[in-house]
XYZ file of C-alpha atoms in Angstrom:
313
model
C 2.935 4.484 -18.317
C 5.121 4.847 -14.938
C 2.626 6.094 -11.953
C 3.896 8.775 -9.865
C 3.022 8.845 -6.204
C 0.659 11.912 -6.158
C -0.526 11.454 -9.537
C -4.366 10.708 -10.602
C -4.917 7.090 -11.356
C -6.757 6.083 -14.350
C -6.646 9.558 -15.890
C -8.788 9.710 -19.611
C -5.963 11.710 -21.120
C -3.318 9.587 -19.847
C -5.415 6.493 -21.158
C -6.106 8.213 -24.309
C -2.317 9.815 -25.244
C 0.041 7.833 -27.050
C 2.641 6.242 -24.718
C 5.349 8.306 -25.687
C 3.383 11.260 -24.814
C 3.274 10.099 -21.311
C 6.464 11.575 -19.896
C 5.559 15.061 -21.203
C 2.049 14.982 -19.696
C 3.576 14.058 -16.690
C 6.320 16.892 -17.067
C 3.244 18.945 -17.582
C 1.499 17.591 -14.318
C -1.553 16.578 -16.480
C -2.216 13.449 -14.355
C -2.239 15.907 -11.192
C -4.925 18.067 -12.208
C -4.938 19.918 -8.740
C -2.093 22.153 -10.017
C -3.959 23.887 -12.668
C -7.207 24.428 -10.747
C -5.425 25.969 -7.959
C -3.510 28.483 -10.376
C -7.024 29.110 -12.224
C -9.368 29.470 -9.562
C -7.813 32.899 -8.164
C -7.985 34.052 -11.803
C -11.923 32.859 -11.856
C -12.528 34.447 -8.073
C -11.207 37.761 -9.371
C -13.077 38.105 -12.774
C -16.269 36.868 -10.968
C -15.757 39.861 -8.163
C -15.277 41.772 -11.127
C -18.749 40.913 -12.438
C -20.389 41.138 -9.330
C -18.619 44.566 -8.453
C -20.060 45.682 -12.211
C -23.728 44.064 -11.531
C -22.969 42.310 -14.617
C -23.062 38.917 -16.049
C -19.685 36.300 -15.803
C -17.178 37.069 -18.437
C -17.511 33.393 -19.755
C -15.144 34.558 -22.565
C -12.290 35.314 -20.063
C -13.312 32.510 -17.975
C -12.606 30.103 -21.020
C -9.358 32.167 -21.769
C -7.859 31.615 -18.085
C -8.767 27.837 -18.032
C -6.692 27.357 -21.322
C -3.816 29.735 -19.722
C -3.919 27.934 -16.419
C -3.133 24.282 -17.776
C -0.597 25.539 -20.312
C 1.081 27.765 -17.542
C 0.910 25.250 -14.802
C 2.456 22.686 -16.986
C 5.257 25.188 -18.095
C 6.274 25.967 -14.337
C 6.300 22.216 -13.571
C 8.438 21.579 -16.544
C 10.737 24.692 -15.808
C 10.659 23.327 -12.039
C 11.423 19.765 -12.644
C 14.330 21.001 -15.159
C 15.967 23.108 -12.312
C 15.486 20.680 -9.654
C 16.378 17.435 -11.236
C 19.113 16.818 -8.971
C 16.911 17.062 -5.903
C 13.853 15.044 -7.295
C 16.332 12.251 -7.489
C 16.962 12.294 -4.008
C 13.504 12.347 -2.500
C 11.230 9.221 -2.590
C 8.021 10.829 -4.166
C 10.032 12.584 -6.985
C 12.581 10.284 -8.031
C 10.398 8.882 -10.740
C 9.625 11.904 -12.053
C 10.462 11.970 -16.096
C 13.972 14.229 -16.059
C 15.653 12.307 -12.850
C 14.254 8.758 -14.321
C 16.057 9.405 -17.577
C 12.476 9.292 -19.572
C 12.813 13.026 -20.985
C 15.868 14.649 -21.639
C 17.121 18.554 -20.571
C 16.976 19.575 -23.983
C 13.325 18.106 -25.113
C 12.064 19.228 -21.541
C 13.362 22.663 -22.713
C 11.617 22.492 -25.923
C 8.132 21.389 -24.267
C 8.661 24.100 -21.770
C 8.855 26.531 -24.680
C 5.832 25.282 -26.565
C 3.589 25.952 -23.460
C 4.578 29.044 -22.785
C 3.712 30.069 -26.447
C 0.157 28.699 -25.687
C 0.197 30.863 -22.509
C 1.654 33.885 -24.785
C -1.055 33.369 -26.939
C -3.778 33.375 -24.292
C -2.179 36.755 -22.523
C -2.252 38.587 -25.715
C -5.770 38.355 -26.155
C -6.748 40.318 -23.001
C -6.358 44.068 -22.793
C -3.096 45.991 -22.541
C -3.194 46.370 -18.992
C -3.768 42.743 -18.266
C -0.953 41.777 -20.611
C 1.716 43.961 -18.682
C 0.374 42.535 -15.321
C 0.775 39.292 -16.513
C 4.256 39.626 -17.873
C 4.850 41.322 -14.456
C 4.255 37.734 -12.661
C 7.381 35.899 -14.301
C 9.601 37.053 -12.039
C 8.452 35.308 -8.914
C 7.721 32.258 -11.356
C 11.426 32.228 -12.242
C 12.848 32.134 -8.929
C 10.497 29.932 -6.757
C 12.647 26.760 -7.542
C 15.552 28.251 -6.257
C 13.885 29.344 -3.069
C 13.317 25.817 -1.149
C 17.478 26.108 -1.282
C 17.873 29.235 0.617
C 14.820 29.797 3.060
C 12.111 27.989 5.081
C 8.893 29.873 2.924
C 9.360 28.966 -0.469
C 5.790 28.706 0.140
C 5.519 32.595 -0.006
C 7.162 32.757 -2.717
C 4.924 29.950 -4.586
C 1.857 32.099 -3.171
C 2.988 35.220 -4.737
C 2.863 33.321 -8.229
C -0.110 31.470 -7.917
C -1.888 33.899 -6.273
C -1.390 36.542 -8.897
C -4.711 35.638 -10.917
C -6.190 36.997 -8.101
C -5.465 40.059 -9.948
C -5.482 39.330 -13.809
C -9.261 38.912 -13.694
C -10.084 42.010 -12.408
C -7.787 43.498 -14.896
C -8.852 41.887 -17.746
C -12.572 43.072 -16.958
C -11.615 46.755 -15.555
C -8.484 47.650 -17.271
C -7.028 48.519 -13.852
C -6.715 47.329 -10.307
C -7.750 48.713 -7.370
C -8.242 47.916 -3.672
C -10.499 45.155 -4.047
C -8.463 42.751 -5.872
C -5.162 43.754 -4.179
C -6.890 42.515 -1.052
C -8.315 39.084 -2.798
C -4.566 38.737 -3.712
C -3.273 39.005 -0.405
C -5.727 36.395 0.487
C -5.081 34.188 -2.346
C -1.200 34.326 -1.152
C -2.116 33.285 2.412
C -4.229 30.339 1.138
C -1.626 29.046 -1.026
C 0.860 29.121 1.923
C -1.273 27.079 4.043
C -2.483 24.422 1.347
C 1.370 24.319 0.189
C 2.160 23.880 4.152
C 0.116 20.675 4.012
C 1.225 19.033 0.707
C 5.060 19.880 1.765
C 4.269 17.523 4.997
C 4.727 14.380 2.563
C 8.058 15.416 1.857
C 9.184 16.654 5.694
C 11.780 13.690 6.376
C 13.470 13.540 2.887
C 13.639 17.339 2.997
C 15.503 17.306 6.294
C 17.765 14.932 4.999
C 18.780 17.062 1.865
C 18.762 20.520 3.641
C 15.613 21.672 1.696
C 13.601 24.163 3.391
C 9.530 24.471 3.570
C 7.002 25.697 5.914
C 5.928 22.588 6.839
C 9.581 21.997 8.169
C 9.632 25.561 9.870
C 6.691 25.093 11.812
C 7.014 21.261 12.984
C 5.004 20.450 15.562
C 3.025 23.744 15.379
C 2.007 23.062 11.709
C -1.687 22.825 12.657
C -1.490 26.469 13.971
C 0.562 27.928 11.373
C -2.063 26.514 8.682
C -4.839 27.938 10.899
C -3.458 31.199 10.929
C -2.742 31.536 6.917
C -6.264 30.065 6.578
C -7.925 32.560 8.733
C -6.058 35.250 6.775
C -7.226 34.011 3.795
C -10.687 33.972 4.640
C -10.277 37.730 6.601
C -8.612 39.338 2.949
C -11.282 37.521 1.078
C -13.933 39.047 3.070
C -12.217 42.656 2.872
C -12.082 42.259 -0.965
C -15.631 41.664 -0.910
C -16.122 44.719 1.029
C -13.913 46.854 -0.664
C -15.776 45.656 -3.956
C -19.337 46.764 -2.882
C -20.369 42.967 -3.044
C -22.389 40.791 -0.634
C -25.679 38.593 -0.905
C -24.837 35.231 -2.167
C -21.055 36.190 -2.311
C -20.969 36.124 1.431
C -22.713 32.955 1.659
C -19.862 31.246 -0.570
C -17.458 33.084 1.630
C -18.592 31.430 4.688
C -18.924 28.077 3.339
C -14.967 28.388 2.273
C -14.451 29.304 5.678
C -15.932 26.397 6.895
C -14.057 24.169 4.503
C -10.616 25.568 5.490
C -11.586 24.900 9.314
C -12.326 21.773 8.196
C -9.049 21.228 7.166
C -7.439 22.609 9.869
C -9.763 20.170 11.969
C -8.378 16.881 10.173
C -5.080 18.333 10.127
C -5.009 18.633 14.071
C -6.998 15.040 14.400
C -3.931 13.317 12.305
C -0.929 14.792 14.749
C -0.034 17.744 12.439
C 3.617 17.146 11.470
C 2.667 12.746 11.730
C -0.017 13.332 9.630
C -0.133 10.297 6.926
C 1.003 11.384 3.538
C -2.149 9.887 2.061
C -4.121 12.307 4.167
C -2.165 15.028 3.441
C -2.628 14.840 -0.174
C -6.323 14.409 0.290
C -6.425 17.610 2.447
C -4.410 19.286 -0.014
C -6.617 18.347 -2.988
C -9.785 19.289 -1.495
C -8.980 23.189 -1.669
C -10.017 22.630 -5.873
C -13.329 22.415 -3.688
C -12.726 25.379 -0.958
C -11.991 27.630 -4.014
C -14.779 26.440 -6.041
C -17.005 27.365 -3.281
C -15.834 30.974 -3.102
C -16.188 31.248 -7.056
C -19.672 29.456 -6.945
C -20.999 32.552 -4.377
C -19.462 35.369 -6.276
C -20.655 33.830 -9.753
C -24.228 33.355 -8.248
C -24.015 37.069 -7.147
C -22.992 38.454 -10.403
C -25.940 36.678 -11.843
C -28.192 37.656 -9.436
C -27.331 41.137 -9.901
C -27.165 41.219 -13.449
C -30.699 39.404 -13.652
C -32.138 42.260 -10.977
C -30.365 45.099 -13.109
């Protein structure tokens, strides 16, 4: 199996799967699970926020559905992105060995694989209530345009944020059958969080992106990338706190919020210590991946508070 630069080495699934499956596992980013974690966590946070708002136990069925849906739709989105970006990927050192530009998967085979993953996502979506189903379909516009944004703007991370943060609306909608101020504020916070962590991720490609004329917030902020990430992370923590307030949620959720904010502060400190735009690519990847822990911390606080309220009630 060809190992890609940002892949997790010795992945269990990659080791167990037949060699013929390897290129498709890479298309779906199964060897890079951080992607589906970051898509999943806003869903889980929103569901847990709704449970805490209701004073109810966590909705385990919804959490399981969101897990399956996140893995499937992250894979579908990545496959679609690789089809659209195949010519660009061939020119970037970090991506030139991906299955399509390397010739290990044809565009037709990738398209068929994309359809199969979308079908799994559709089955999950249709398991939710009607409002959540309609809301889920509404996210597809951001997914469709994202791969093209780096060609026309320095802010593709904002479109990625709008797509990846959509789960912050979905978890609440699945529980309540509607939206309100709290999930909208959580969505705003998740967008800011996504822009921040994907700016760090984009530091790996700044030199190649400049050569081929691809835009990113990492290039846009330049020497001030640390300040840019700090502003978005501050907004992420602020809007998450505002969402908790709007939902009437406190207690253990606020402990989780404080720990989440401290984790984001630690990332910014490491970014400054590494010289911002001169940050080593491996360190940029490590900081980016650490956002799984950041998101889980926020989720854990909400889950703990929902359990506390359910037991007290």
